[in-house]
Amino acid sequence: MKTLIVKYLPSGARSHTLKLLNSFTNAIEGRSVETVDLLTEKPPFFTEASMAAYGKRNYMKQSLIDAEALALAPHDRLIKQFMAADVVVMAYPMHNFGMPGIVKTYFDAIMFNGETFEMGKKLMAGKKALTLYTAGGIYTADHVALEYPHWDTLSLNAKINFGFMGFDETEVIASSLRDPATEPDRMKVAQEKITALVNKWYSK
């Protein structure tokens, strides 16, 4: 089973999300893993050229000229890598109640019609996804509203994106840093959830 890890950890070695990711990588030691570090491997934004080429190829089903294919090449490389994985793990901190902009850019770069998604179909069936994050607040899961504590758009967006692509299982494991006195206990609970999930997913 092949695992793709996509990480964005701007706090480096001080990152609390890194602790969650390390729990995961330690639990799957010896497995096939490929890593994308969004700090050094910037996902492509759509340009006028790449957007036009995407529409032409993926919606109008027309062949591309060389220049158009070149415009989509950075997307195609990431899509091929993404589709080859059986398990996708994303690790990043919450920024302003949601996923950091560069993580959203990564999703935009790989969510291509007819390749990773198609309305009414589950193109990514058979795959699993895990999102790991830490946040400065304590929020409710699976319910977003204007009133605190319902501000966690990160979990909802992660589940929507992976679900839309047809992943069989989509999990989110998080830990809050709000109270330093209880933060170690919350981190321990999150790490135990990661271990249990790894035992479930990689037991076969």
mmCIF file of C-alpha atoms in Angstrom, residues 34-200:
data_model
loop_
_atom_site.group_PDB
_atom_site.id
_atom_site.type_symbol
_atom_site.label_atom_id
_atom_site.label_comp_id
_atom_site.label_asym_id
_atom_site.label_seq_id
_atom_site.Cartn_x
_atom_site.Cartn_y
_atom_site.Cartn_z
ATOM 1 C CA GLU A 34 6.176 9.616 -0.928
ATOM 2 C CA THR A 35 6.211 13.144 0.486
ATOM 3 C CA VAL A 36 5.305 16.534 -0.943
ATOM 4 C CA ASP A 37 6.541 19.481 1.117
ATOM 5 C CA LEU A 38 4.515 22.518 0.084
ATOM 6 C CA LEU A 39 7.128 24.801 1.643
ATOM 7 C CA THR A 40 9.574 23.846 -1.091
ATOM 8 C CA GLU A 41 7.329 22.330 -3.795
ATOM 9 C CA LYS A 42 4.837 25.075 -4.580
ATOM 10 C CA PRO A 43 1.642 23.818 -6.276
ATOM 11 C CA PRO A 44 0.682 25.715 -9.438
ATOM 12 C CA PHE A 45 -1.977 28.395 -9.543
ATOM 13 C CA PHE A 46 -4.209 28.414 -12.581
ATOM 14 C CA THR A 47 -3.175 30.963 -15.189
ATOM 15 C CA GLU A 48 -5.186 32.054 -18.221
ATOM 16 C CA ALA A 49 -3.191 29.587 -20.318
ATOM 17 C CA SER A 50 -3.560 26.611 -17.981
ATOM 18 C CA MET A 51 -7.238 27.290 -17.284
ATOM 19 C CA ALA A 52 -7.997 27.433 -21.014
ATOM 20 C CA ALA A 53 -6.024 24.226 -21.598
ATOM 21 C CA TYR A 54 -7.827 22.497 -18.713
ATOM 22 C CA GLY A 55 -11.234 23.403 -20.113
ATOM 23 C CA LYS A 56 -10.242 22.328 -23.612
ATOM 24 C CA ARG A 57 -8.861 18.937 -22.552
ATOM 25 C CA ASN A 58 -10.971 17.947 -19.572
ATOM 26 C CA TYR A 59 -14.362 19.382 -20.476
ATOM 27 C CA MET A 60 -14.394 19.766 -24.249
ATOM 28 C CA LYS A 61 -12.345 16.563 -24.697
ATOM 29 C CA GLN A 62 -10.096 18.132 -27.322
ATOM 30 C CA SER A 63 -6.416 17.454 -27.954
ATOM 31 C CA LEU A 64 -3.897 20.032 -26.798
ATOM 32 C CA ILE A 65 -1.069 21.606 -28.738
ATOM 33 C CA ASP A 66 2.385 21.422 -27.163
ATOM 34 C CA ALA A 67 2.179 24.844 -25.505
ATOM 35 C CA GLU A 68 -1.151 23.965 -23.899
ATOM 36 C CA ALA A 69 0.129 20.616 -22.660
ATOM 37 C CA LEU A 70 3.146 22.388 -21.195
ATOM 38 C CA ALA A 71 0.856 24.746 -19.288
ATOM 39 C CA LEU A 72 -0.813 21.755 -17.594
ATOM 40 C CA ALA A 73 2.387 19.784 -16.997
ATOM 41 C CA PRO A 74 2.844 20.930 -13.347
ATOM 42 C CA HIS A 75 -0.748 19.898 -12.596
ATOM 43 C CA ASP A 76 -0.373 16.572 -14.402
ATOM 44 C CA ARG A 77 2.718 15.657 -12.381
ATOM 45 C CA LEU A 78 0.907 16.227 -9.085
ATOM 46 C CA ILE A 79 -2.236 14.451 -10.294
ATOM 47 C CA LYS A 80 -0.273 11.354 -11.345
ATOM 48 C CA GLN A 81 1.423 11.266 -7.950
ATOM 49 C CA PHE A 82 -1.879 11.801 -6.127
ATOM 50 C CA MET A 83 -3.726 9.096 -8.059
ATOM 51 C CA ALA A 84 -0.953 6.550 -7.464
ATOM 52 C CA ALA A 85 -1.462 6.672 -3.687
ATOM 53 C CA ASP A 86 -3.702 4.322 -1.739
ATOM 54 C CA VAL A 87 -3.628 6.578 1.329
ATOM 55 C CA VAL A 88 -3.280 10.368 1.231
ATOM 56 C CA VAL A 89 -2.224 12.093 4.443
ATOM 57 C CA MET A 90 -2.258 15.880 4.694
ATOM 58 C CA ALA A 91 -0.663 17.695 7.633
ATOM 59 C CA TYR A 92 -0.885 21.439 8.189
ATOM 60 C CA PRO A 93 -1.932 23.982 10.833
ATOM 61 C CA MET A 94 -5.250 25.769 10.901
ATOM 62 C CA HIS A 95 -4.937 29.341 9.659
ATOM 63 C CA ASN A 96 -7.811 31.743 10.345
ATOM 64 C CA PHE A 97 -10.311 28.928 10.954
ATOM 65 C CA GLY A 98 -9.482 27.060 7.751
ATOM 66 C CA MET A 99 -6.795 25.452 5.636
ATOM 67 C CA PRO A 100 -3.805 27.636 4.656
ATOM 68 C CA GLY A 101 -4.023 29.168 1.184
ATOM 69 C CA ILE A 102 -1.251 27.004 -0.239
ATOM 70 C CA VAL A 103 -3.141 23.861 0.798
ATOM 71 C CA LYS A 104 -6.243 25.114 -1.005
ATOM 72 C CA THR A 105 -4.021 25.766 -4.033
ATOM 73 C CA TYR A 106 -2.833 22.150 -3.892
ATOM 74 C CA PHE A 107 -6.432 20.897 -3.945
ATOM 75 C CA ASP A 108 -7.201 23.212 -6.875
ATOM 76 C CA ALA A 109 -4.129 21.915 -8.684
ATOM 77 C CA ILE A 110 -5.087 18.230 -8.463
ATOM 78 C CA MET A 111 -8.898 18.221 -8.552
ATOM 79 C CA PHE A 112 -9.361 17.748 -12.304
ATOM 80 C CA ASN A 113 -12.593 16.733 -13.984
ATOM 81 C CA GLY A 114 -12.399 13.238 -15.458
ATOM 82 C CA GLU A 115 -9.206 12.435 -13.572
ATOM 83 C CA THR A 116 -9.668 12.843 -9.818
ATOM 84 C CA PHE A 117 -13.376 13.697 -9.858
ATOM 85 C CA GLU A 118 -16.459 13.406 -12.004
ATOM 86 C CA MET A 119 -20.018 14.273 -11.027
ATOM 87 C CA GLY A 120 -21.941 11.176 -9.973
ATOM 88 C CA LYS A 121 -18.857 8.956 -9.913
ATOM 89 C CA LYS A 122 -16.307 7.933 -7.312
ATOM 90 C CA LEU A 123 -13.070 8.081 -9.271
ATOM 91 C CA MET A 124 -10.966 7.737 -6.112
ATOM 92 C CA ALA A 125 -12.860 4.710 -4.797
ATOM 93 C CA GLY A 126 -10.706 2.288 -2.827
ATOM 94 C CA LYS A 127 -8.551 5.079 -1.364
ATOM 95 C CA LYS A 128 -8.365 6.597 2.104
ATOM 96 C CA ALA A 129 -7.531 10.117 3.291
ATOM 97 C CA LEU A 130 -6.360 11.485 6.624
ATOM 98 C CA THR A 131 -6.011 15.155 7.564
ATOM 99 C CA LEU A 132 -3.882 16.095 10.565
ATOM 100 C CA TYR A 133 -3.925 19.592 12.006
ATOM 101 C CA THR A 134 -3.504 21.657 15.139
ATOM 102 C CA ALA A 135 -5.379 24.847 15.986
ATOM 103 C CA GLY A 136 -5.255 27.632 18.518
ATOM 104 C CA GLY A 137 -8.909 27.220 19.445
ATOM 105 C CA ILE A 138 -11.328 24.477 20.395
ATOM 106 C CA TYR A 139 -14.003 24.063 17.743
ATOM 107 C CA THR A 140 -16.915 21.793 16.961
ATOM 108 C CA ALA A 141 -16.550 19.279 14.139
ATOM 109 C CA ASP A 142 -18.916 18.834 11.176
ATOM 110 C CA HIS A 143 -20.891 21.986 11.920
ATOM 111 C CA VAL A 144 -19.893 25.466 10.739
ATOM 112 C CA ALA A 145 -21.739 28.626 11.758
ATOM 113 C CA LEU A 146 -21.019 32.282 12.512
ATOM 114 C CA GLU A 147 -21.066 31.752 16.259
ATOM 115 C CA TYR A 148 -18.074 30.391 18.182
ATOM 116 C CA PRO A 149 -17.152 27.532 18.549
ATOM 117 C CA HIS A 150 -18.526 26.489 15.128
ATOM 118 C CA TRP A 151 -15.661 28.001 13.106
ATOM 119 C CA ASP A 152 -13.801 24.906 11.899
ATOM 120 C CA THR A 153 -14.077 25.194 8.120
ATOM 121 C CA LEU A 154 -10.872 23.158 7.751
ATOM 122 C CA SER A 155 -12.358 19.806 8.725
ATOM 123 C CA LEU A 156 -15.463 20.377 6.660
ATOM 124 C CA ASN A 157 -13.520 21.390 3.541
ATOM 125 C CA ALA A 158 -11.147 18.449 3.852
ATOM 126 C CA LYS A 159 -14.031 15.987 4.116
ATOM 127 C CA ILE A 160 -15.923 17.646 1.256
ATOM 128 C CA ASN A 161 -12.930 17.626 -1.093
ATOM 129 C CA PHE A 162 -11.928 14.032 -0.474
ATOM 130 C CA GLY A 163 -15.540 12.889 -0.393
ATOM 131 C CA PHE A 164 -16.285 14.631 -3.677
ATOM 132 C CA MET A 165 -13.387 12.784 -5.291
ATOM 133 C CA GLY A 166 -14.842 9.501 -4.043
ATOM 134 C CA PHE A 167 -12.436 8.428 -1.302
ATOM 135 C CA ASP A 168 -13.843 5.485 0.625
ATOM 136 C CA GLU A 169 -12.749 6.832 4.012
ATOM 137 C CA THR A 170 -11.948 10.396 5.043
ATOM 138 C CA GLU A 171 -10.707 11.051 8.567
ATOM 139 C CA VAL A 172 -9.639 14.228 10.356
ATOM 140 C CA ILE A 173 -7.583 14.128 13.560
ATOM 141 C CA ALA A 174 -6.746 17.375 15.324
ATOM 142 C CA SER A 175 -5.383 18.762 18.557
ATOM 143 C CA SER A 176 -6.000 22.155 20.161
ATOM 144 C CA LEU A 177 -3.230 24.330 21.582
ATOM 145 C CA ARG A 178 -5.581 26.718 23.377
ATOM 146 C CA ASP A 179 -4.843 25.675 26.952
ATOM 147 C CA PRO A 180 -1.139 24.913 27.617
ATOM 148 C CA ALA A 181 -2.083 23.033 30.782
ATOM 149 C CA THR A 182 -4.248 20.513 28.920
ATOM 150 C CA GLU A 183 -2.490 20.598 25.528
ATOM 151 C CA PRO A 184 -0.278 17.542 26.277
ATOM 152 C CA ASP A 185 -3.355 15.479 27.126
ATOM 153 C CA ARG A 186 -5.129 16.560 23.942
ATOM 154 C CA MET A 187 -2.030 15.747 21.905
ATOM 155 C CA LYS A 188 -1.841 12.296 23.507
ATOM 156 C CA VAL A 189 -5.486 11.591 22.645
ATOM 157 C CA ALA A 190 -4.894 12.651 19.029
ATOM 158 C CA GLN A 191 -1.790 10.493 18.778
ATOM 159 C CA GLU A 192 -3.696 7.504 20.135
ATOM 160 C CA LYS A 193 -6.358 8.055 17.469
ATOM 161 C CA ILE A 194 -3.634 8.081 14.809
ATOM 162 C CA THR A 195 -2.199 4.806 16.072
ATOM 163 C CA ALA A 196 -5.625 3.183 16.092
ATOM 164 C CA LEU A 197 -6.326 4.390 12.560
ATOM 165 C CA VAL A 198 -2.981 3.103 11.273
ATOM 166 C CA ASN A 199 -3.668 -0.291 12.850
ATOM 167 C CA LYS A 200 -7.049 -0.336 11.086
#
